[in-house]
């Protein structure tokens, strides 16, 4: 049988509250941490070994400060 890693992502507005309720009952991989793109997330294994990630939805990954304006093609 081939193995693989299953990964499942849940999004919530209440990430800190979700972490507090779940953390002591699961095998944590990552405590709440802000990713470089601004999203806060925590990860854990479910009883079957599936990686579950709970994340706070971010409004936009690319903000004006992270984008580069392409050169004007007319100049």
GROMACS .gro file of C-alpha atoms in nm:
model
   75
    1UNK     CA    1   0.000   0.000   0.000
    2UNK     CA    2   0.129   0.345  -0.088
    3UNK     CA    3   0.152   0.598   0.188
    4UNK     CA    4   0.117   0.967   0.177
    5UNK     CA    5   0.048   1.266   0.391
    6UNK     CA    6  -0.304   1.399   0.406
    7UNK     CA    7  -0.342   1.767   0.484
    8UNK     CA    8  -0.665   1.944   0.574
    9UNK     CA    9  -0.709   2.319   0.636
   10UNK     CA   10  -0.987   2.482   0.836
   11UNK     CA   11  -1.033   2.859   0.845
   12UNK     CA   12  -1.177   3.048   1.138
   13UNK     CA   13  -1.206   3.402   1.271
   14UNK     CA   14  -1.150   3.264   1.622
   15UNK     CA   15  -0.808   3.100   1.593
   16UNK     CA   16  -0.684   3.167   1.946
   17UNK     CA   17  -1.003   3.031   2.100
   18UNK     CA   18  -0.989   2.721   1.878
   19UNK     CA   19  -0.627   2.659   1.978
   20UNK     CA   20  -0.706   2.689   2.350
   21UNK     CA   21  -0.989   2.435   2.322
   22UNK     CA   22  -0.801   2.183   2.108
   23UNK     CA   23  -0.431   2.202   2.206
   24UNK     CA   24  -0.437   1.976   2.512
   25UNK     CA   25  -0.628   1.703   2.326
   26UNK     CA   26  -0.412   1.664   2.015
   27UNK     CA   27  -0.056   1.590   1.902
   28UNK     CA   28   0.059   1.944   1.812
   29UNK     CA   29   0.294   2.002   1.520
   30UNK     CA   30   0.298   2.382   1.539
   31UNK     CA   31   0.155   2.619   1.799
   32UNK     CA   32  -0.014   2.939   1.683
   33UNK     CA   33   0.236   3.125   1.468
   34UNK     CA   34   0.216   3.403   1.213
   35UNK     CA   35   0.343   3.303   0.870
   36UNK     CA   36   0.553   3.543   0.661
   37UNK     CA   37   0.251   3.624   0.442
   38UNK     CA   38   0.052   3.738   0.747
   39UNK     CA   39  -0.169   3.437   0.814
   40UNK     CA   40  -0.182   3.295   1.167
   41UNK     CA   41  -0.201   2.915   1.187
   42UNK     CA   42  -0.156   2.610   1.410
   43UNK     CA   43  -0.118   2.247   1.304
   44UNK     CA   44  -0.173   1.908   1.462
   45UNK     CA   45  -0.216   1.539   1.375
   46UNK     CA   46  -0.558   1.379   1.401
   47UNK     CA   47  -0.580   1.020   1.534
   48UNK     CA   48  -0.533   0.879   1.181
   49UNK     CA   49  -0.217   1.083   1.118
   50UNK     CA   50  -0.377   1.345   0.895
   51UNK     CA   51  -0.226   1.691   0.934
   52UNK     CA   52  -0.495   1.941   1.031
   53UNK     CA   53  -0.422   2.313   1.004
   54UNK     CA   54  -0.646   2.576   1.156
   55UNK     CA   55  -0.579   2.918   1.009
   56UNK     CA   56  -0.709   3.270   1.037
   57UNK     CA   57  -0.825   3.392   0.700
   58UNK     CA   58  -0.622   3.680   0.564
   59UNK     CA   59  -0.789   3.941   0.349
   60UNK     CA   60  -0.514   3.947   0.092
   61UNK     CA   61  -0.184   3.770   0.050
   62UNK     CA   62  -0.043   4.034  -0.181
   63UNK     CA   63  -0.053   4.384  -0.041
   64UNK     CA   64   0.071   4.693  -0.223
   65UNK     CA   65   0.395   4.682  -0.023
   66UNK     CA   66   0.461   4.325  -0.139
   67UNK     CA   67   0.391   4.371  -0.508
   68UNK     CA   68   0.623   4.515  -0.765
   69UNK     CA   69   0.486   4.738  -1.035
   70UNK     CA   70   0.597   4.614  -1.377
   71UNK     CA   71   0.775   4.870  -1.591
   72UNK     CA   72   0.553   5.076  -1.814
   73UNK     CA   73   0.563   4.915  -2.159
   74UNK     CA   74   0.513   5.249  -2.333
   75UNK     CA   75   0.841   5.402  -2.214
   0.00000   0.00000   0.00000
